[in-house]
Amino acid sequence: MRDDLQDLVDEVSRLLGAPATLEDPEFTLLAFCAQGDEVLTGLDAVRTRSILTRGSTADTRRWFTDFGIDRATGPLRTPADPAAGILTRLCLPVRHRGRLHGWLWLLDEGRTDLADPDPPGLAQACALADRAGELLAGRPAPGDVSGDLRAALGGDDAAADRLAGRLGAGTAVAVVALRPSGDGPPPGWEPPGAGAISAVLGPLVAVLLPLPHRRDDRPAVAVSAAALHRLPRGSTAGVGSPAVGCRELPRQWREASDAARVAAVDPRLAPVASWAELGAWRQVVRLGGPDPALAALLADPVLSRTAEVWLDHAGSPQRAAAELVVHRQTLYYRLGRIAELGGLDLADGGDRLALHLALRSARLAAGPGPGSTRIGER
């Protein structure tokens, strides 16, 4: 989010051709942009202090709030105070759904074009101020641990550091992704486990859990199993690779959510799968989808299931026929149809690999279904 806010301030500065700053309601500086080195010499004392100290004095805050900036819903001009070293400014309130989240300040240095009632680019700048309000509205509130977890999973380093401070320096952590079936976790649901922190992210629930040792994720697997007992039948969970500290949470979350997704379609890994045990699924889950060249074959449920069972049994006709409960000659006939329909040479390792990846990718894309989750068994 910090990068998004900086890009936004840069764009406002470009649109209105003036130095710009973004501050929150406590006058804490969030981002700033100068219009070239030649402008820096013209900055007033207030803006210079704000940039250097990331904040403003009580007198400065009172000076601006006396002009009604905390009540403004549209662009507002504040006058100069030469004695205090304050230049004139254009203030754009940053709001979201009526709530004030800060201000965008444009330092006009007495320029006549910004003094116009509707300077060029003002409408676009106001739209960007609204966008800033939307971004700031999503910031975790002080003490909002769930909000910090959501932000850290999205790559917010400041939120990650707050979580690490809460858990203790050098603490090993695991991330669990819970994939509730149906309508999600019941009201008032809380994850089990001492020190666990949870947050809802769309259809998933993220759980951050401290570990006694980095190389031992068994506590996370145990917590996942206990959590599933409190969730609707058919829910699954995934566990990402452990790490020390919270700066790797985005990577851990991707692994955990991918593992939960695989557990939902592979009964051998359900209901709790860890990233480390996924094997070939680690490659499959990162694919964009099944190979479209095999679409005709994948659309045939009987042939698809036959191919998957045969490949899962390493090409053994005896074991595949036994699981499919068909005569071996029937299996050979189907394999011939699979090769013909897919344009494959089933004696070629590359073609077998392509087929196996496509079958598993199609299973992931289809999602879990009732009963067995092999393709063609729905």
Short mmCIF file of C-alpha atoms in Angstrom, two decimals:
data_model
loop_
_atom_site.label_atom_id
_atom_site.label_comp_id
_atom_site.label_asym_id
_atom_site.label_seq_id
_atom_site.Cartn_x
_atom_site.Cartn_y
_atom_site.Cartn_z
CA MET A 1 0.00 0.00 0.00
CA ARG A 2 2.88 2.35 0.73
CA ASP A 3 4.02 2.13 -2.90
CA ASP A 4 0.46 2.72 -4.12
CA LEU A 5 0.19 5.86 -2.00
CA GLN A 6 3.54 7.15 -3.27
CA ASP A 7 2.50 6.57 -6.89
CA LEU A 8 -0.75 8.38 -6.18
CA VAL A 9 1.02 11.43 -4.68
CA ASP A 10 3.46 11.49 -7.61
CA GLU A 11 0.52 11.57 -10.04
CA VAL A 12 -1.28 14.37 -8.17
CA SER A 13 1.93 16.39 -8.16
CA ARG A 14 2.30 15.85 -11.89
CA LEU A 15 -1.32 16.75 -12.65
CA LEU A 16 -1.22 20.03 -10.74
CA GLY A 17 2.45 20.82 -11.31
CA ALA A 18 3.17 21.47 -7.64
CA PRO A 19 4.94 19.78 -4.71
CA ALA A 20 2.51 17.42 -2.98
CA THR A 21 2.30 15.72 0.40
CA LEU A 22 -0.11 13.19 1.88
CA GLU A 23 -0.80 13.30 5.63
CA ASP A 24 -3.15 11.33 7.86
CA PRO A 25 -5.59 12.97 10.36
CA GLU A 26 -2.77 13.13 12.93
CA PHE A 27 -0.67 15.12 10.43
CA THR A 28 1.75 12.21 10.06
CA LEU A 29 3.48 12.38 6.69
CA LEU A 30 2.68 9.31 4.57
CA ALA A 31 4.19 10.29 1.20
CA PHE A 32 5.55 13.34 -0.57
CA CYS A 33 6.72 14.43 -4.02
CA ALA A 34 8.83 17.47 -4.99
CA GLN A 35 8.70 18.98 -8.46
CA GLY A 36 12.43 18.84 -9.18
CA ASP A 37 15.43 20.12 -7.27
CA GLU A 38 14.71 23.72 -8.20
CA VAL A 39 11.52 23.59 -6.12
CA LEU A 40 13.19 22.44 -2.94
CA THR A 41 14.63 25.87 -2.27
CA GLY A 42 11.13 27.34 -2.32
CA LEU A 43 9.59 24.99 0.28
CA ASP A 44 8.15 26.65 3.34
CA ALA A 45 9.20 25.82 6.89
CA VAL A 46 6.11 23.71 7.58
CA ARG A 47 6.61 21.37 4.64
CA THR A 48 10.35 21.07 5.28
CA ARG A 49 9.71 20.14 8.91
CA SER A 50 7.01 17.67 7.89
CA ILE A 51 9.36 15.89 5.47
CA LEU A 52 12.27 15.81 7.92
CA THR A 53 10.30 14.76 11.02
CA ARG A 54 7.35 12.91 9.38
CA GLY A 55 4.97 15.13 11.40
CA SER A 56 3.91 18.67 12.40
CA THR A 57 3.86 20.70 15.60
CA ALA A 58 0.70 21.34 17.62
CA ASP A 59 0.73 25.01 16.57
CA THR A 60 0.94 24.05 12.92
CA ARG A 61 -1.92 21.58 13.24
CA ARG A 62 -4.06 24.18 15.01
CA TRP A 63 -3.28 26.77 12.29
CA PHE A 64 -4.70 24.55 9.55
CA THR A 65 -7.62 23.04 11.45
CA ASP A 66 -8.82 26.58 12.29
CA PHE A 67 -9.56 26.91 8.57
CA GLY A 68 -11.91 23.91 8.67
CA ILE A 69 -9.80 21.33 6.89
CA ASP A 70 -11.17 18.58 9.15
CA ARG A 71 -14.72 19.40 8.03
CA ALA A 72 -13.99 20.03 4.34
CA THR A 73 -15.50 17.68 1.79
CA GLY A 74 -13.98 19.37 -1.26
CA PRO A 75 -10.87 21.35 -2.27
CA LEU A 76 -10.00 24.10 0.20
CA ARG A 77 -7.39 26.87 0.10
CA THR A 78 -5.41 27.92 3.17
CA PRO A 79 -3.69 31.33 3.24
CA ALA A 80 -0.05 32.19 3.84
CA ASP A 81 1.46 33.29 7.13
CA PRO A 82 4.78 34.97 6.26
CA ALA A 83 5.72 35.37 9.92
CA ALA A 84 5.46 31.59 10.48
CA GLY A 85 7.01 30.74 7.12
CA ILE A 86 3.79 29.26 5.75
CA LEU A 87 2.94 29.56 2.07
CA THR A 88 -0.52 29.26 0.53
CA ARG A 89 -1.79 25.75 -0.06
CA LEU A 90 -4.47 23.82 -1.91
CA CYS A 91 -5.91 21.14 0.40
CA LEU A 92 -7.71 18.06 -0.98
CA PRO A 93 -9.55 16.15 1.77
CA VAL A 94 -8.92 12.41 1.67
CA ARG A 95 -12.15 10.67 2.60
CA HIS A 96 -13.81 7.30 2.19
CA ARG A 97 -17.55 6.87 2.73
CA GLY A 98 -17.58 10.23 4.47
CA ARG A 99 -14.85 9.41 6.97
CA LEU A 100 -11.74 11.62 6.96
CA HIS A 101 -8.46 9.75 6.46
CA GLY A 102 -6.15 12.70 5.83
CA TRP A 103 -5.30 15.40 3.29
CA LEU A 104 -3.40 15.87 0.06
CA TRP A 105 -1.54 19.19 0.18
CA LEU A 106 -0.38 21.13 -2.88
CA LEU A 107 2.13 23.91 -2.21
CA ASP A 108 1.31 26.62 -4.74
CA GLU A 109 3.91 29.25 -3.74
CA GLY A 110 1.57 32.01 -4.88
CA ARG A 111 0.97 30.54 -8.36
CA THR A 112 -2.05 32.04 -10.05
CA ASP A 113 -3.12 28.87 -11.88
CA LEU A 114 -3.61 26.91 -8.65
CA ALA A 115 -5.42 29.91 -7.21
CA ASP A 116 -8.11 29.52 -9.89
CA PRO A 117 -11.40 27.99 -8.65
CA ASP A 118 -10.91 25.02 -10.99
CA PRO A 119 -7.26 24.60 -11.98
CA PRO A 120 -6.47 22.12 -14.78
CA GLY A 121 -6.23 18.58 -13.47
CA LEU A 122 -8.16 19.31 -10.27
CA ALA A 123 -10.98 16.87 -11.00
CA GLN A 124 -8.50 14.04 -11.61
CA ALA A 125 -6.58 14.99 -8.47
CA CYS A 126 -9.80 14.85 -6.43
CA ALA A 127 -10.50 11.39 -7.81
CA LEU A 128 -7.02 10.33 -6.71
CA ALA A 129 -7.71 11.78 -3.25
CA ASP A 130 -10.78 9.53 -3.09
CA ARG A 131 -8.62 6.58 -4.10
CA ALA A 132 -6.16 7.47 -1.32
CA GLY A 133 -9.09 7.46 1.11
CA GLU A 134 -10.09 3.99 -0.05
CA LEU A 135 -6.53 2.71 0.46
CA LEU A 136 -6.17 4.31 3.88
CA ALA A 137 -9.54 2.97 4.98
CA GLY A 138 -8.10 -0.52 4.55
CA ARG A 139 -5.16 0.12 6.86
CA PRO A 140 -5.15 -1.87 10.09
CA ALA A 141 -6.24 0.18 13.07
CA PRO A 142 -3.79 0.40 15.99
CA GLY A 143 -3.96 -2.87 17.90
CA ASP A 144 -5.89 -4.62 15.10
CA VAL A 145 -3.91 -7.87 15.02
CA SER A 146 -6.16 -9.48 12.39
CA GLY A 147 -5.74 -6.41 10.22
CA ASP A 148 -1.98 -6.61 10.62
CA LEU A 149 -2.07 -10.25 9.54
CA ARG A 150 -4.12 -9.44 6.43
CA ALA A 151 -1.74 -6.60 5.56
CA ALA A 152 1.39 -8.68 6.21
CA LEU A 153 0.11 -11.53 4.02
CA GLY A 154 -0.24 -8.95 1.26
CA GLY A 155 3.38 -7.83 1.64
CA ASP A 156 3.15 -4.94 4.14
CA ASP A 157 6.54 -5.05 5.90
CA ALA A 158 5.47 -2.64 8.65
CA ALA A 159 2.56 -4.92 9.59
CA ALA A 160 4.88 -7.93 9.43
CA ASP A 161 7.29 -6.25 11.84
CA ARG A 162 4.46 -5.47 14.25
CA LEU A 163 3.41 -9.11 14.24
CA ALA A 164 7.00 -10.25 14.75
CA GLY A 165 7.32 -7.87 17.69
CA ARG A 166 4.16 -9.28 19.18
CA LEU A 167 5.34 -12.88 18.83
CA GLY A 168 8.92 -12.20 19.90
CA ALA A 169 12.19 -11.76 18.02
CA GLY A 170 13.47 -14.89 16.33
CA THR A 171 10.19 -16.78 16.68
CA ALA A 172 9.54 -19.44 14.05
CA VAL A 173 6.05 -19.24 12.54
CA ALA A 174 3.78 -21.28 10.31
CA VAL A 175 0.87 -20.08 8.23
CA VAL A 176 -2.26 -22.21 7.92
CA ALA A 177 -4.92 -21.71 5.27
CA LEU A 178 -8.35 -23.03 6.21
CA ARG A 179 -10.73 -23.62 3.33
CA PRO A 180 -14.22 -23.91 4.86
CA SER A 181 -16.87 -25.63 2.79
CA GLY A 182 -20.32 -24.12 2.47
CA ASP A 183 -20.77 -20.61 3.85
CA GLY A 184 -17.45 -20.40 5.70
CA PRO A 185 -16.67 -20.41 9.43
CA PRO A 186 -19.61 -20.14 11.84
CA PRO A 187 -20.18 -16.87 13.74
CA GLY A 188 -17.82 -16.41 16.67
CA TRP A 189 -15.44 -19.07 15.37
CA GLU A 190 -11.90 -18.81 16.76
CA PRO A 191 -8.87 -20.92 15.77
CA PRO A 192 -7.44 -23.28 18.39
CA GLY A 193 -3.81 -23.04 19.46
CA ALA A 194 -2.01 -20.86 22.00
CA GLY A 195 -0.92 -17.56 20.49
CA ALA A 196 -2.68 -18.17 17.17
CA ILE A 197 -3.73 -15.09 15.18
CA SER A 198 -6.43 -15.42 12.51
CA ALA A 199 -7.91 -13.30 9.75
CA VAL A 200 -10.60 -13.92 7.14
CA LEU A 201 -9.46 -13.39 3.54
CA GLY A 202 -12.39 -13.88 1.21
CA PRO A 203 -13.43 -17.54 1.31
CA LEU A 204 -10.33 -18.56 3.30
CA VAL A 205 -9.19 -18.15 6.89
CA ALA A 206 -5.51 -17.46 7.57
CA VAL A 207 -3.98 -18.56 10.85
CA LEU A 208 -0.53 -17.45 12.01
CA LEU A 209 0.95 -19.80 14.57
CA PRO A 210 4.24 -19.57 16.53
CA LEU A 211 6.33 -22.74 16.46
CA PRO A 212 8.86 -24.09 18.97
CA HIS A 213 11.23 -25.04 16.14
CA ARG A 214 11.50 -23.91 12.51
CA ARG A 215 11.92 -27.44 11.16
CA ASP A 216 8.89 -28.85 12.95
CA ASP A 217 5.49 -27.91 11.53
CA ARG A 218 3.62 -30.65 13.42
CA PRO A 219 1.98 -28.12 15.78
CA ALA A 220 0.54 -26.34 12.74
CA VAL A 221 -0.80 -29.62 11.33
CA ALA A 222 -2.35 -30.43 14.72
CA VAL A 223 -3.96 -26.99 14.93
CA SER A 224 -5.31 -27.42 11.40
CA ALA A 225 -6.89 -30.76 12.27
CA ALA A 226 -8.44 -29.31 15.43
CA ALA A 227 -9.75 -26.30 13.51
CA LEU A 228 -11.41 -28.52 10.90
CA HIS A 229 -13.44 -30.23 13.65
CA ARG A 230 -15.06 -26.82 14.23
CA LEU A 231 -15.74 -26.19 10.54
CA PRO A 232 -18.36 -27.66 8.17
CA ARG A 233 -17.80 -31.15 6.79
CA GLY A 234 -15.67 -31.14 3.65
CA SER A 235 -13.43 -28.26 4.77
CA THR A 236 -9.69 -28.60 4.16
CA ALA A 237 -6.50 -26.97 5.41
CA GLY A 238 -3.02 -26.27 4.09
CA VAL A 239 0.24 -25.53 5.90
CA GLY A 240 3.04 -23.46 4.39
CA SER A 241 6.75 -24.00 5.02
CA PRO A 242 7.82 -22.55 8.40
CA ALA A 243 10.04 -19.46 8.60
CA VAL A 244 11.64 -17.27 11.25
CA GLY A 245 9.98 -13.88 11.64
CA CYS A 246 7.08 -12.55 9.57
CA ARG A 247 8.72 -11.10 6.46
CA GLU A 248 8.07 -14.32 4.48
CA LEU A 249 4.33 -14.43 5.22
CA PRO A 250 3.25 -13.73 1.59
CA ARG A 251 5.24 -16.76 0.38
CA GLN A 252 3.98 -18.90 3.27
CA TRP A 253 0.39 -17.86 2.56
CA ARG A 254 0.65 -18.82 -1.12
CA GLU A 255 2.00 -22.23 -0.13
CA ALA A 256 -0.65 -22.78 2.54
CA SER A 257 -3.59 -21.73 0.36
CA ASP A 258 -2.30 -23.85 -2.53
CA ALA A 259 -1.94 -26.85 -0.21
CA ALA A 260 -5.50 -26.40 1.05
CA ARG A 261 -6.69 -26.23 -2.53
CA VAL A 262 -4.95 -29.50 -3.37
CA ALA A 263 -6.30 -31.18 -0.24
CA ALA A 264 -9.80 -30.35 -1.47
CA VAL A 265 -9.35 -32.43 -4.64
CA ASP A 266 -6.96 -35.21 -3.64
CA PRO A 267 -8.39 -37.54 -0.96
CA ARG A 268 -4.92 -38.98 -0.28
CA LEU A 269 -3.85 -35.58 1.08
CA ALA A 270 -7.14 -34.54 2.70
CA PRO A 271 -8.12 -33.00 4.96
CA VAL A 272 -4.77 -31.34 5.93
CA ALA A 273 -1.92 -31.00 3.45
CA SER A 274 1.44 -29.34 3.98
CA TRP A 275 3.36 -27.70 1.16
CA ALA A 276 6.32 -30.02 1.78
CA GLU A 277 4.28 -33.18 1.09
CA LEU A 278 2.54 -32.04 -2.11
CA GLY A 279 5.18 -33.55 -4.42
CA ALA A 280 4.25 -33.01 -8.08
CA TRP A 281 1.19 -31.04 -7.02
CA ARG A 282 3.58 -28.14 -6.24
CA GLN A 283 4.15 -27.75 -9.97
CA VAL A 284 0.56 -28.46 -10.96
CA VAL A 285 -0.97 -25.89 -8.61
CA ARG A 286 1.11 -23.10 -10.17
CA LEU A 287 -0.03 -23.89 -13.72
CA GLY A 288 -2.53 -21.61 -15.37
CA GLY A 289 -4.86 -24.52 -16.18
CA PRO A 290 -4.96 -27.74 -18.21
CA ASP A 291 -3.39 -27.91 -21.66
CA PRO A 292 -6.11 -26.80 -24.13
CA ALA A 293 -4.68 -29.22 -26.71
CA LEU A 294 -6.06 -32.04 -24.54
CA ALA A 295 -9.52 -30.49 -24.09
CA ALA A 296 -11.31 -33.20 -26.09
CA LEU A 297 -9.75 -35.96 -24.00
CA LEU A 298 -10.40 -34.16 -20.71
CA ALA A 299 -14.07 -33.77 -21.68
CA ASP A 300 -14.50 -37.57 -21.73
CA PRO A 301 -15.00 -38.65 -18.08
CA VAL A 302 -14.36 -42.35 -18.66
CA LEU A 303 -11.15 -41.88 -20.62
CA SER A 304 -9.92 -39.16 -18.27
CA ARG A 305 -10.37 -41.33 -15.22
CA THR A 306 -8.79 -44.30 -16.96
CA ALA A 307 -5.74 -42.23 -17.91
CA GLU A 308 -5.36 -40.82 -14.40
CA VAL A 309 -5.64 -44.18 -12.66
CA TRP A 310 -3.20 -45.76 -15.11
CA LEU A 311 -0.65 -42.96 -14.67
CA ASP A 312 -1.08 -42.90 -10.88
CA HIS A 313 -0.17 -46.61 -10.93
CA ALA A 314 3.01 -45.86 -12.96
CA GLY A 315 1.53 -47.39 -16.12
CA SER A 316 0.82 -50.81 -14.54
CA PRO A 317 -2.03 -52.44 -16.51
CA GLN A 318 -2.67 -55.00 -13.77
CA ARG A 319 -3.08 -52.48 -10.92
CA ALA A 320 -4.98 -49.97 -13.06
CA ALA A 321 -7.46 -52.58 -14.31
CA ALA A 322 -7.99 -53.81 -10.76
CA GLU A 323 -8.82 -50.33 -9.45
CA LEU A 324 -11.06 -49.57 -12.43
CA VAL A 325 -12.71 -53.00 -12.12
CA VAL A 326 -12.39 -53.69 -15.84
CA HIS A 327 -10.83 -56.46 -17.92
CA ARG A 328 -7.25 -55.78 -18.97
CA GLN A 329 -8.29 -55.86 -22.65
CA THR A 330 -10.83 -53.12 -21.90
CA LEU A 331 -8.04 -51.07 -20.37
CA TYR A 332 -5.84 -51.54 -23.45
CA TYR A 333 -8.70 -50.45 -25.69
CA ARG A 334 -9.24 -47.31 -23.62
CA LEU A 335 -5.52 -46.49 -23.64
CA GLY A 336 -5.59 -46.71 -27.41
CA ARG A 337 -8.51 -44.28 -27.53
CA ILE A 338 -6.67 -41.95 -25.10
CA ALA A 339 -3.60 -41.90 -27.34
CA GLU A 340 -5.72 -41.31 -30.44
CA LEU A 341 -7.94 -38.58 -28.97
CA GLY A 342 -5.06 -36.73 -27.32
CA GLY A 343 -2.57 -37.16 -30.13
CA LEU A 344 -0.20 -38.82 -27.67
CA ASP A 345 2.44 -41.54 -27.70
CA LEU A 346 1.89 -43.20 -24.32
CA ALA A 347 5.27 -44.94 -24.62
CA ASP A 348 6.92 -41.51 -24.55
CA GLY A 349 7.82 -40.10 -21.11
CA GLY A 350 7.24 -36.51 -22.21
CA ASP A 351 3.73 -37.25 -23.48
CA ARG A 352 2.92 -39.13 -20.27
CA LEU A 353 4.11 -36.16 -18.20
CA ALA A 354 2.05 -33.70 -20.26
CA LEU A 355 -1.04 -35.88 -19.88
CA HIS A 356 -0.58 -36.34 -16.13
CA LEU A 357 -0.12 -32.59 -15.57
CA ALA A 358 -3.21 -31.82 -17.65
CA LEU A 359 -5.32 -34.34 -15.75
CA ARG A 360 -4.32 -32.98 -12.35
CA SER A 361 -4.66 -29.39 -13.48
CA ALA A 362 -8.17 -30.15 -14.72
CA ARG A 363 -9.00 -31.70 -11.36
CA LEU A 364 -7.88 -28.52 -9.58
CA ALA A 365 -9.83 -26.32 -11.98
CA ALA A 366 -13.00 -28.35 -11.45
CA GLY A 367 -12.72 -28.10 -7.67
CA PRO A 368 -14.00 -30.57 -5.09
CA GLY A 369 -17.13 -32.55 -5.68
CA PRO A 370 -19.18 -35.06 -3.66
CA GLY A 371 -17.63 -38.45 -3.03
CA SER A 372 -14.40 -39.32 -4.81
CA THR A 373 -12.57 -36.41 -6.37
CA ARG A 374 -11.03 -38.12 -9.35
CA ILE A 375 -11.94 -36.66 -12.72
CA GLY A 376 -14.96 -38.37 -14.11
CA GLU A 377 -16.27 -39.66 -10.78
CA ARG A 378 -18.77 -36.85 -10.22
#
